mmCIF file of C-alpha atoms in Angstrom:
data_model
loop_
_atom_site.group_PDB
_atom_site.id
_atom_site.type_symbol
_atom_site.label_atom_id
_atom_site.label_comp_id
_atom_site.label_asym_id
_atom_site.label_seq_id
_atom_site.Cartn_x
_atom_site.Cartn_y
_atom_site.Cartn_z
ATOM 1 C CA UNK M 2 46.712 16.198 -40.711
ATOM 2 C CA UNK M 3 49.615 18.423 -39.198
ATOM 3 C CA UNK M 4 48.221 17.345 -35.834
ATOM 4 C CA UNK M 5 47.519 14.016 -36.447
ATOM 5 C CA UNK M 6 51.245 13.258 -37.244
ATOM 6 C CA UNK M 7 52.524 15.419 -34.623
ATOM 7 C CA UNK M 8 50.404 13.451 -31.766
ATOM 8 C CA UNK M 9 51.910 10.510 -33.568
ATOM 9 C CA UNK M 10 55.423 11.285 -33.824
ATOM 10 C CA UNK M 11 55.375 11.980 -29.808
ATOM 11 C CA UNK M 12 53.705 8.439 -28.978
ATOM 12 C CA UNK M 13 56.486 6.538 -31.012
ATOM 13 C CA UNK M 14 59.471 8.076 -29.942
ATOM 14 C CA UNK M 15 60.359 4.787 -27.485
ATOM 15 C CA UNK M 16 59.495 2.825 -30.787
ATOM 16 C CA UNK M 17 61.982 0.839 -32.270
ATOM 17 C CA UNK M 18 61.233 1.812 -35.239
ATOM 18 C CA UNK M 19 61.206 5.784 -34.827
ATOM 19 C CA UNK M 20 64.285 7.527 -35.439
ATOM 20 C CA UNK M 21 66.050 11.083 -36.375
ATOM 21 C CA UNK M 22 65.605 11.230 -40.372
ATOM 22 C CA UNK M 23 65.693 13.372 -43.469
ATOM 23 C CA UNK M 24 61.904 11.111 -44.311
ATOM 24 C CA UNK M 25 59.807 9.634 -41.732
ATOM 25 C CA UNK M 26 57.120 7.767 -43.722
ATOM 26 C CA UNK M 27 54.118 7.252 -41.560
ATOM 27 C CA UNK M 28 53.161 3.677 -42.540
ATOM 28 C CA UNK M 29 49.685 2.105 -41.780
ATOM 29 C CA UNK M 30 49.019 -1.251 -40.524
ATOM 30 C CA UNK M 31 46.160 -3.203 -39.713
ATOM 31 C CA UNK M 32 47.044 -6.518 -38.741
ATOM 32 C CA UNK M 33 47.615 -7.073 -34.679
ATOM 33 C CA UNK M 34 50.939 -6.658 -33.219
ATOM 34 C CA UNK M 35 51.564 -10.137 -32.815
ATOM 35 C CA UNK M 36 50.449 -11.203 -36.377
ATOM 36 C CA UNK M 37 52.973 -13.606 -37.328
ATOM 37 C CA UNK M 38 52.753 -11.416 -41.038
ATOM 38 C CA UNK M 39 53.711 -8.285 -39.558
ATOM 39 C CA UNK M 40 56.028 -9.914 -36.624
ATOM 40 C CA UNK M 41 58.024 -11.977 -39.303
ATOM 41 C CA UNK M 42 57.416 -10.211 -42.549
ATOM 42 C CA UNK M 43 56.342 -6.525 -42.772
ATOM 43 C CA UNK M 44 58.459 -5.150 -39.469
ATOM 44 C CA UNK M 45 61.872 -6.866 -40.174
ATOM 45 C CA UNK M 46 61.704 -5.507 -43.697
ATOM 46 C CA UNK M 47 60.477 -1.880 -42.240
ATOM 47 C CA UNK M 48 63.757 -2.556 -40.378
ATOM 48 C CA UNK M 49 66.159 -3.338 -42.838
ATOM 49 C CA UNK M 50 65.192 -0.094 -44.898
ATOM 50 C CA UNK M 51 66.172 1.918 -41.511
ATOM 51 C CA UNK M 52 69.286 -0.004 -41.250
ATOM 52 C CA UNK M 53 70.329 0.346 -45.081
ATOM 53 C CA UNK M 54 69.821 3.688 -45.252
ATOM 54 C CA UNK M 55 71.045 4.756 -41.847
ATOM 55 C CA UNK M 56 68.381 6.489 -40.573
ATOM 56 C CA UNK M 57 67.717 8.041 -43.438
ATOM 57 C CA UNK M 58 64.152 6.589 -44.318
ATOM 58 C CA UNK M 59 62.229 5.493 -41.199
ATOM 59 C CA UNK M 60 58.864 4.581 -40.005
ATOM 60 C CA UNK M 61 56.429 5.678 -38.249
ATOM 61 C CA UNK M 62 53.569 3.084 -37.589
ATOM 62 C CA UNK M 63 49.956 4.217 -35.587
ATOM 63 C CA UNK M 64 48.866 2.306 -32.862
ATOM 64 C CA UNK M 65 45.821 1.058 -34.687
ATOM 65 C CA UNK M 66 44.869 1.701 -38.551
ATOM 66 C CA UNK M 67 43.713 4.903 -39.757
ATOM 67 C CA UNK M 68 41.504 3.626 -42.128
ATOM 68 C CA UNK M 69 38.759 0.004 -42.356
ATOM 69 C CA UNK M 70 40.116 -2.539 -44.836
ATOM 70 C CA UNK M 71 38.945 -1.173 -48.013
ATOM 71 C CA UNK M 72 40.070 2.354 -47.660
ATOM 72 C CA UNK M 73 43.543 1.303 -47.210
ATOM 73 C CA UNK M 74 44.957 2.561 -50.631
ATOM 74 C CA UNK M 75 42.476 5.826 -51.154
ATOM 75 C CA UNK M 76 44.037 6.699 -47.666
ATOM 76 C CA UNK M 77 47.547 7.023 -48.865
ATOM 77 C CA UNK M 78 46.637 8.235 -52.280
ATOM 78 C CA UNK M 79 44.110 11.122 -49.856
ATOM 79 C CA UNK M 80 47.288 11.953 -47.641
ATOM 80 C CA UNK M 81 45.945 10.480 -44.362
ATOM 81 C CA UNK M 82 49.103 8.249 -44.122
ATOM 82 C CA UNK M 83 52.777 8.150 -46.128
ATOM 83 C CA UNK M 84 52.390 4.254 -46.698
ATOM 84 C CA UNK M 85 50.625 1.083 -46.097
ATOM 85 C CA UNK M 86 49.592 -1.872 -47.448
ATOM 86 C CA UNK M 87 45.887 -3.005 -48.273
ATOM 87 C CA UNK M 88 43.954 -6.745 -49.129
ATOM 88 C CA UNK M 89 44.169 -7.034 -53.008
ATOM 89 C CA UNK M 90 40.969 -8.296 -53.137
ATOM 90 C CA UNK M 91 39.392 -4.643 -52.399
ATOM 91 C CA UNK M 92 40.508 -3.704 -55.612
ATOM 92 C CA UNK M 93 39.005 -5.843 -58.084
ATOM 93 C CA UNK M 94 36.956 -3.448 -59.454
ATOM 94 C CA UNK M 95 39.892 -0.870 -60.072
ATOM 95 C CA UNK M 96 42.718 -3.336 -60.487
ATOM 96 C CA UNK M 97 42.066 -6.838 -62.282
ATOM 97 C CA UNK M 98 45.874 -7.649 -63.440
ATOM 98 C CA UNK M 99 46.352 -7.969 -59.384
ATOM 99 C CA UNK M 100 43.808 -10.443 -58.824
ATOM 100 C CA UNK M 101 46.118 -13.080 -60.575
ATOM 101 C CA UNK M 102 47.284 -14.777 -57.588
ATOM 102 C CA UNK M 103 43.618 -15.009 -55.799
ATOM 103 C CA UNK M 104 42.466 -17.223 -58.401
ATOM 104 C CA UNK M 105 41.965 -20.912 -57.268
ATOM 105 C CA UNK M 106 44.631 -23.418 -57.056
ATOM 106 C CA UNK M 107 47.143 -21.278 -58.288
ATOM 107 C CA UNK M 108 49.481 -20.899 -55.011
ATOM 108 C CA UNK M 109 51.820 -23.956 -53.572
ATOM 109 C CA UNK M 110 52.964 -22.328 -50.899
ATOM 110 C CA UNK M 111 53.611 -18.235 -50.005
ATOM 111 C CA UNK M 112 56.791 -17.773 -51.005
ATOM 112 C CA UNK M 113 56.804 -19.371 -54.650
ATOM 113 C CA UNK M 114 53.383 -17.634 -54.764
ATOM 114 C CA UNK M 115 54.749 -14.201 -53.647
ATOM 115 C CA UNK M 116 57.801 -14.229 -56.046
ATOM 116 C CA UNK M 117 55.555 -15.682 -59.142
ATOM 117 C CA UNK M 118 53.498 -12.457 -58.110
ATOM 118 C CA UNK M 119 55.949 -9.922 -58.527
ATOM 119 C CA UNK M 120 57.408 -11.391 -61.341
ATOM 120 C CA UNK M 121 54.465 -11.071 -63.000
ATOM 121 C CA UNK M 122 53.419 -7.548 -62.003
ATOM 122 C CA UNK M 123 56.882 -6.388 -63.350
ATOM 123 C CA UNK M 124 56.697 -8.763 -66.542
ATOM 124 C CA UNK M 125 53.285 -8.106 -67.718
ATOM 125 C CA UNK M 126 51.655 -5.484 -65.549
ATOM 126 C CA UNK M 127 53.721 -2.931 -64.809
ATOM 127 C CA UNK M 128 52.409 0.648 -66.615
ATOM 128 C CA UNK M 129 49.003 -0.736 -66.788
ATOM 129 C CA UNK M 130 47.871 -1.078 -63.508
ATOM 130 C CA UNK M 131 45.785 1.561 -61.801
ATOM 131 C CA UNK M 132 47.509 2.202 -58.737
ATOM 132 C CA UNK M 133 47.811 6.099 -58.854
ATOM 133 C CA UNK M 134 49.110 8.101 -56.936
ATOM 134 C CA UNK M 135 51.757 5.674 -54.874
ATOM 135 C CA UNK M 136 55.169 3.641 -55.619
ATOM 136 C CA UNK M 137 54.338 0.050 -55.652
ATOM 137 C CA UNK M 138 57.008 -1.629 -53.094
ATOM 138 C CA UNK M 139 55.686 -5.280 -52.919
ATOM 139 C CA UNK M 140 53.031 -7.748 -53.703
ATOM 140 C CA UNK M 141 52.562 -10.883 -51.525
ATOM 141 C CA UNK M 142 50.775 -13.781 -50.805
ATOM 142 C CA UNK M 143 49.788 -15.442 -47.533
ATOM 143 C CA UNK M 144 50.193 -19.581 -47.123
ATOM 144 C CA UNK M 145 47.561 -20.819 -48.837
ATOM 145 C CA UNK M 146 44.246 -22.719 -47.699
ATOM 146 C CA UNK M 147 42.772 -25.706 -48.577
ATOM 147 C CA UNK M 148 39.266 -26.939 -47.433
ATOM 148 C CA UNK M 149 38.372 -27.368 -43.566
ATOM 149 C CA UNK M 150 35.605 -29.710 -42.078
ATOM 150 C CA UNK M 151 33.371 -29.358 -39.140
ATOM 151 C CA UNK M 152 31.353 -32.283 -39.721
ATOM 152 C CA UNK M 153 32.408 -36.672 -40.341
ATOM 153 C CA UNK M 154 32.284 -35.212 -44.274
ATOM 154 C CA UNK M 155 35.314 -35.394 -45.995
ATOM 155 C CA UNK M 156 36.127 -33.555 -49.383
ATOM 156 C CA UNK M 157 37.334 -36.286 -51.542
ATOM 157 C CA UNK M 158 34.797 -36.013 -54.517
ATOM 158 C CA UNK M 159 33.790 -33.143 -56.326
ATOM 159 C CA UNK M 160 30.083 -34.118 -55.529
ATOM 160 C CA UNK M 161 30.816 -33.738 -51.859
ATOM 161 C CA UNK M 162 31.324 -29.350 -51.960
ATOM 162 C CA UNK M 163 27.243 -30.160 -54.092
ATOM 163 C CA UNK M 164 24.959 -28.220 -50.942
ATOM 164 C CA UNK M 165 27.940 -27.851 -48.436
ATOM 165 C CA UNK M 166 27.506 -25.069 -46.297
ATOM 166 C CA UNK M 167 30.812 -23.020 -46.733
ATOM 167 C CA UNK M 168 32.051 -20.200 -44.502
ATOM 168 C CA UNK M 169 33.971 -18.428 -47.192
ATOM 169 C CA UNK M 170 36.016 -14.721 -47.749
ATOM 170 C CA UNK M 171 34.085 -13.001 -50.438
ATOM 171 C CA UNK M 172 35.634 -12.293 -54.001
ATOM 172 C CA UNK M 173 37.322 -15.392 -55.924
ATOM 173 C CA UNK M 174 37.111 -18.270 -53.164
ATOM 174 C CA UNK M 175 33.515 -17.474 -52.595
ATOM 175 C CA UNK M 176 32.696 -17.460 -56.711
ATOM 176 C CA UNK M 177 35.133 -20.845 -57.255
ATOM 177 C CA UNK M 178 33.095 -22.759 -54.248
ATOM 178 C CA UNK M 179 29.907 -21.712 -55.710
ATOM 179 C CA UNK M 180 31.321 -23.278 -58.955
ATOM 180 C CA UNK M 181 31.334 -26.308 -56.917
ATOM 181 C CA UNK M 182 27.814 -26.206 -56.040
ATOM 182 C CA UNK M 183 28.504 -25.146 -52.408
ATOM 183 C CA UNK M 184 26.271 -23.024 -50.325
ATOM 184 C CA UNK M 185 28.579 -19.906 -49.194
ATOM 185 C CA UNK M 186 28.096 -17.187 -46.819
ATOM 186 C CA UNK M 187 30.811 -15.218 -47.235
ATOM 187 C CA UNK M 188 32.132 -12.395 -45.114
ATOM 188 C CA UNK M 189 35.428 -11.417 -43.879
ATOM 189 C CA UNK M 190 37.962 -12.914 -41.507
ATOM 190 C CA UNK M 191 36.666 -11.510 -38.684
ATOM 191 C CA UNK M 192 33.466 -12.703 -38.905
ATOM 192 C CA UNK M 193 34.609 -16.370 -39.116
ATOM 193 C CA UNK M 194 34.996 -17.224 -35.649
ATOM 194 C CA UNK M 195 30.777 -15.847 -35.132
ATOM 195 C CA UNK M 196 30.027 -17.781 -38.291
ATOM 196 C CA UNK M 197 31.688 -21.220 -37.548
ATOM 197 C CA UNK M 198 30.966 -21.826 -33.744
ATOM 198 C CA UNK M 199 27.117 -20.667 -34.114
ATOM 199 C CA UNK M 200 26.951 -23.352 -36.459
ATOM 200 C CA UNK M 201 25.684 -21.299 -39.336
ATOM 201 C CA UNK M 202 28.158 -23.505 -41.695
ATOM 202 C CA UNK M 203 29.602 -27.122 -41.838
ATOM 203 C CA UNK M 204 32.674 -26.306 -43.265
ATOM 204 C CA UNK M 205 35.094 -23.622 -44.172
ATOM 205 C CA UNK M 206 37.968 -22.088 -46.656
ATOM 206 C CA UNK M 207 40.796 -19.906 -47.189
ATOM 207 C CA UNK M 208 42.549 -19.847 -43.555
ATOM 208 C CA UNK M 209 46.281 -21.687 -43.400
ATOM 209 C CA UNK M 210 46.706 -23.941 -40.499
ATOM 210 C CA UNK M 211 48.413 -20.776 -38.250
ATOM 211 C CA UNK M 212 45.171 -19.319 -39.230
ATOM 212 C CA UNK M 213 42.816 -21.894 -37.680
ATOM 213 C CA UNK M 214 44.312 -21.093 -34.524
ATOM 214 C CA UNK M 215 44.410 -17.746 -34.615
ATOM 215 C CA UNK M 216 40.753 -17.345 -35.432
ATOM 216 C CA UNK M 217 40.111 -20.145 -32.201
ATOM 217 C CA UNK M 218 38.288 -22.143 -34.568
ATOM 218 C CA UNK M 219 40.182 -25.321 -34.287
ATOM 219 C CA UNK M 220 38.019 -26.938 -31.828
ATOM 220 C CA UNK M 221 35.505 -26.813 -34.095
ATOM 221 C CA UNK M 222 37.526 -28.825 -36.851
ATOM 222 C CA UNK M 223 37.777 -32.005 -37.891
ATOM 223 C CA UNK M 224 39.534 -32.502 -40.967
ATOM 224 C CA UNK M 225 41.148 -30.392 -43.682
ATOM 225 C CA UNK M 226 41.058 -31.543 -47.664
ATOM 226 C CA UNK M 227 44.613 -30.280 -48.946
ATOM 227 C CA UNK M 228 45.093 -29.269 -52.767
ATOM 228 C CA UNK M 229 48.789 -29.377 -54.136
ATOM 229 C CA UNK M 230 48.582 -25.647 -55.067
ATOM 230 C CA UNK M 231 46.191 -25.189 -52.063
ATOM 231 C CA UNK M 232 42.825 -23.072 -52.702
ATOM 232 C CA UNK M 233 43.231 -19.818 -51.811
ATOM 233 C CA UNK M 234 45.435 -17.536 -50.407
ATOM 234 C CA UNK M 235 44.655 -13.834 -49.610
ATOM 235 C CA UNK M 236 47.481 -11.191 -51.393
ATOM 236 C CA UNK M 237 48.305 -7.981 -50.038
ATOM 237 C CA UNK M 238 50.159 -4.851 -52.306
ATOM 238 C CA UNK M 239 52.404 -2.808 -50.233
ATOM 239 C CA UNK M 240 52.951 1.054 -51.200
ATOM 240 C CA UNK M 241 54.121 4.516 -49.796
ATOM 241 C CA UNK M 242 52.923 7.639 -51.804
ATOM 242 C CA UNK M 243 54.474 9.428 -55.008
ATOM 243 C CA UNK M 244 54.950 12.898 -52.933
ATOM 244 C CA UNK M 245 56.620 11.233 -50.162
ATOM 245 C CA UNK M 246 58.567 8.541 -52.164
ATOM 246 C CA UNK M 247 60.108 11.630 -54.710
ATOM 247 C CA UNK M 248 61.451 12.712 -50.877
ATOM 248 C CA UNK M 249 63.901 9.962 -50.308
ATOM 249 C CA UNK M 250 66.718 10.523 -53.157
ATOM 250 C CA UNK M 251 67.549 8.338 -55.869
ATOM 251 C CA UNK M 252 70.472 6.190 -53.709
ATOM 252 C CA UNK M 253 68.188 5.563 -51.220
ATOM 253 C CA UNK M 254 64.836 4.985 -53.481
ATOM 254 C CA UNK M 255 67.314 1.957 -55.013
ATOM 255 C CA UNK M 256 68.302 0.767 -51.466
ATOM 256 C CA UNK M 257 64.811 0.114 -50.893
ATOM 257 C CA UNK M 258 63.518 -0.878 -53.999
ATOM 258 C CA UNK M 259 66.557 -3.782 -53.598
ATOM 259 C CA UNK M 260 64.893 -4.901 -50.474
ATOM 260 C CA UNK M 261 61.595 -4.703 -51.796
ATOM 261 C CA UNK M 262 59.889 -6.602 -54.848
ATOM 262 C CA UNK M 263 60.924 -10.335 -54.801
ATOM 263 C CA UNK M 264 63.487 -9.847 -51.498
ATOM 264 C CA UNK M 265 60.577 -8.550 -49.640
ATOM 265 C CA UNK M 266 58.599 -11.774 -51.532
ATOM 266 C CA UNK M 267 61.157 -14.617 -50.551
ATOM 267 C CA UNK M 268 60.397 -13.221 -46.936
ATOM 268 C CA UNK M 269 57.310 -15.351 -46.852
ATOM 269 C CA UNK M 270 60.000 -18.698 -46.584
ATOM 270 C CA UNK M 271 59.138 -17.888 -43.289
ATOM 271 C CA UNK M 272 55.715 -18.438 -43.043
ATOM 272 C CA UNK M 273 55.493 -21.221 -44.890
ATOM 273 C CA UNK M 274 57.908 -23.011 -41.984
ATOM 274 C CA UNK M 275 55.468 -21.563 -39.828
ATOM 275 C CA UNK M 276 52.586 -22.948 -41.220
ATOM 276 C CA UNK M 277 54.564 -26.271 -41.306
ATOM 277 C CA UNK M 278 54.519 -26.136 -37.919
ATOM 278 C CA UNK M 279 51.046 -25.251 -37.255
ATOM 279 C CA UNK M 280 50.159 -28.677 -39.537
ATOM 280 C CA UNK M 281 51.889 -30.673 -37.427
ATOM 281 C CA UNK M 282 49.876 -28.796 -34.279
ATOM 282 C CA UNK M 283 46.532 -29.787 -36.087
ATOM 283 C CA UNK M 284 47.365 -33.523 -36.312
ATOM 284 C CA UNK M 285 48.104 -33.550 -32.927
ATOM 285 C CA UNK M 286 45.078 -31.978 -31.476
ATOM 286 C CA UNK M 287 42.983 -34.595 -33.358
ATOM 287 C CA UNK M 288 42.610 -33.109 -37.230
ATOM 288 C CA UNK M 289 42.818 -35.775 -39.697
ATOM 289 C CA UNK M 290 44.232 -34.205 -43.128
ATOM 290 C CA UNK M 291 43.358 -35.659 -46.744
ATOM 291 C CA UNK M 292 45.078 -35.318 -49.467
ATOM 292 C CA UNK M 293 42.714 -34.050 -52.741
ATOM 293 C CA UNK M 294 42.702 -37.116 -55.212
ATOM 294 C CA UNK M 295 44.093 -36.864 -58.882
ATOM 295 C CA UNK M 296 40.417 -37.206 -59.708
ATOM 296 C CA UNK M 297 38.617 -34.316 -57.588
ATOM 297 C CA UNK M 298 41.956 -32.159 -58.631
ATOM 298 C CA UNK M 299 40.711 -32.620 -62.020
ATOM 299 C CA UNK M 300 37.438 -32.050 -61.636
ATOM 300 C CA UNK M 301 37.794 -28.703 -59.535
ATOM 301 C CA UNK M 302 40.284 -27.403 -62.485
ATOM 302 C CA UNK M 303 37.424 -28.463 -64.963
ATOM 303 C CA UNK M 304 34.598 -26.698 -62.402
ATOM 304 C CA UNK M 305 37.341 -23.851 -62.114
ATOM 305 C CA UNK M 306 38.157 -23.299 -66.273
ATOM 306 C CA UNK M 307 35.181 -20.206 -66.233
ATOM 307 C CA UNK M 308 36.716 -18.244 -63.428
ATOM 308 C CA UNK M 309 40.407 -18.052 -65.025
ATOM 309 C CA UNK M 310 38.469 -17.384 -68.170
ATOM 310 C CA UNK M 311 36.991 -14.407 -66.680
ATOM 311 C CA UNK M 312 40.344 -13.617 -65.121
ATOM 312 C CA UNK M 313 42.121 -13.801 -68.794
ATOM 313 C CA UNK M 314 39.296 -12.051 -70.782
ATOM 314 C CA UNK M 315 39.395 -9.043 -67.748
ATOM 315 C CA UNK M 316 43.391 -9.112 -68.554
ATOM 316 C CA UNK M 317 42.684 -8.677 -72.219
ATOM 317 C CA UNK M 318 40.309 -5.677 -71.484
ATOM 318 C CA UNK M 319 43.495 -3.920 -69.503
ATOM 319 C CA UNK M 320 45.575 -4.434 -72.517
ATOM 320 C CA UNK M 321 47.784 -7.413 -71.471
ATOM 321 C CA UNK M 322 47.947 -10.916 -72.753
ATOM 322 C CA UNK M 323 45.659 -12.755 -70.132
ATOM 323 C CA UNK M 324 46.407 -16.221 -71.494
ATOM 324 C CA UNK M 325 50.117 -15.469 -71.063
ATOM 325 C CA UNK M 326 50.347 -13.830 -68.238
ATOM 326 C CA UNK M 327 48.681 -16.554 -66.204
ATOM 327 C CA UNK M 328 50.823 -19.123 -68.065
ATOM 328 C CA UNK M 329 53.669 -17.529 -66.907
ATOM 329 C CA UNK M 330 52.626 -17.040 -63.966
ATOM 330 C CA UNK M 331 52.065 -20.837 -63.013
ATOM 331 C CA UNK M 332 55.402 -21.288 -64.778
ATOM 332 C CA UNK M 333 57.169 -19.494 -62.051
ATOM 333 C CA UNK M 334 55.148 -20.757 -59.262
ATOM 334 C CA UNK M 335 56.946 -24.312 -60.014
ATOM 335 C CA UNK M 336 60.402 -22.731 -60.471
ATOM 336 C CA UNK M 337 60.659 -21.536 -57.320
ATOM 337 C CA UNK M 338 58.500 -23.998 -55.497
ATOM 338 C CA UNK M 339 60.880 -26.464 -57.141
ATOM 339 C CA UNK M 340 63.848 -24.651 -55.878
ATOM 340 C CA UNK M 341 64.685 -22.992 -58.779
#
């Protein structure tokens, strides 16, 4: 470990953000250098904790990620890194209350979804969660996904998902399309661009329009269905360890906990003008984009009403109010999607 951190330490010294400090957390991430997440999100905020506390806390972030996806919270609670963030998803089976914002059609856009998120964890969740071993900094959503098609089909009735072969991330979009009566083979991200242009599928899910391009799948797309609270939208919960967090001292642990938790949330403003963007870049390289009808929104809910029963009856199991949280959770979703 010593020598991990050392060989570390001495490739980031040109880094930005490397610097002389009483607590240099080394921080874990797996998304590319360019992602637009880490590039407009996770960096700036790694930033502004340097700035805020002069120099006091700063980061130190490996060239690639020391762990696969899955491993990304036992490898901070093991020691292998200070901090990190990891897919929520992964931790179904440890952490229910967190798979709140991955149910379907729960998410307008990221930011409203992202704030609704951590209002929730800290209203409802907070104490019961089982996230040993590490100081929870942030949770957040990504834009949200609707319903892409490869084919002249166009999701406008709830009969048309009946046999439709569906590229889909495992977890909660995979279950809610198989609700539907869709044929899914689901894997990860990665895996999409393989999946959709060897023709394996007809159709796919849970990618926002920035997405589609990154994955090089839009010339393989025709149309996209779009839901009002969209379909999916992968969630990520952002941590450094207990040992190294009791380092920093209690000034400093409130510097960063004020840009953390819904600051670091209302962050994701900025992908959701991003993904604005990207729309407008699908239309114009031919996409045609439907809007879901009052009709199939109703019916998907109906289709739907099992999984966020499963969701609420997992929630009573932890000890919290499932019914209520959820409520509440959709009730801040509008506030701040409204503005609020």
């Amino acid at each position: 470990m010593t020598t991990l951190r050392s060989l570390l330490a001495a490739a980031l010294l040109c880094s930005p953000l490397a610097a002389q400090a009483q607590t240099t957390i080394l921080f874990n991430n797996f998304l590319g250098p360019n992602d637009t997440l880490y590039t407009g999100v996770i960096h700036p905020w790694l930033d502004a904790i340097e700035s805020a506390t002069e120099g006091r806390v700063t980061f130190e972030i490996p060239e690639a990620s020391l762990a696969p996806p899955p491993e990304l919270l036992s490898m901070v609670q093991s020691g292998i890194a200070d901090g990190g963030f990891i897919m929520t998803g992964f931790l179904e089976g440890s952490n229910p209350l967190l798979q709140i914002s991955l149910l379907p059609g729960v998410n307008p856009n990221a930011e409203a979804g992202s704030v609704a998120y951590w209002r929730t964890y800290q209203e409802y969740f907070a104490g019961t969660d089982q996230l040993d071993g590490v100081e929870l900094l942030g949770l957040l959503n990504v834009v949200p996904g609707s319903f892409y098609s490869m084919t002249d089909q166009v999701f406008d009735d709830i009969g048309d998902f009946q046999g439709a072969k569906f590229f889909s991330l495992p977890g909660y979009a995979a279950r809610a399309l198989s609700a539907l009566g869709a044929v899914v083979s689901p894997g990860p991200a990665v895996r999409m661009y393989e999946v959709i242009s060897g023709g394996v599928v007809d159709a796919y899910c849970c990618i926002n329009y920035p997405s589609v391009e990154n994955f090089n799948v839009m010339s393989f797309t025709r149309s996209s269905t779009e839901m009002p609270n969209g379909f999916f939208a992968p969630a990520f919960a952002f941590y450094v360890s207990s040992d190294i967090w009791n380092t920093i001292s209690p000034e400093d642990q409130e510097t960063i906990r004020g840009l953390s938790g819904e600051a670091l949330a209302r962050r994701l403003a900025a992908a959701d003008e991003i993904n604005t963007d990207s729309r407008s870049a699908f239309e114009a390289a031919g996409g045609a984009i439907h809007p879901a009808s009052e009709q199939m929104l109703s019916d998907l809910y109906a289709a739907w009403a099992p999984i966020y029963q499963a969701w609420i009856d997992s929630a009573d199991a932890a000890g919290v109010d499932g019914a209520a949280a959820l409520a509440y959770y959709r009730e801040q979703v509008a506030h701040v999607a409204s503005g609020e």
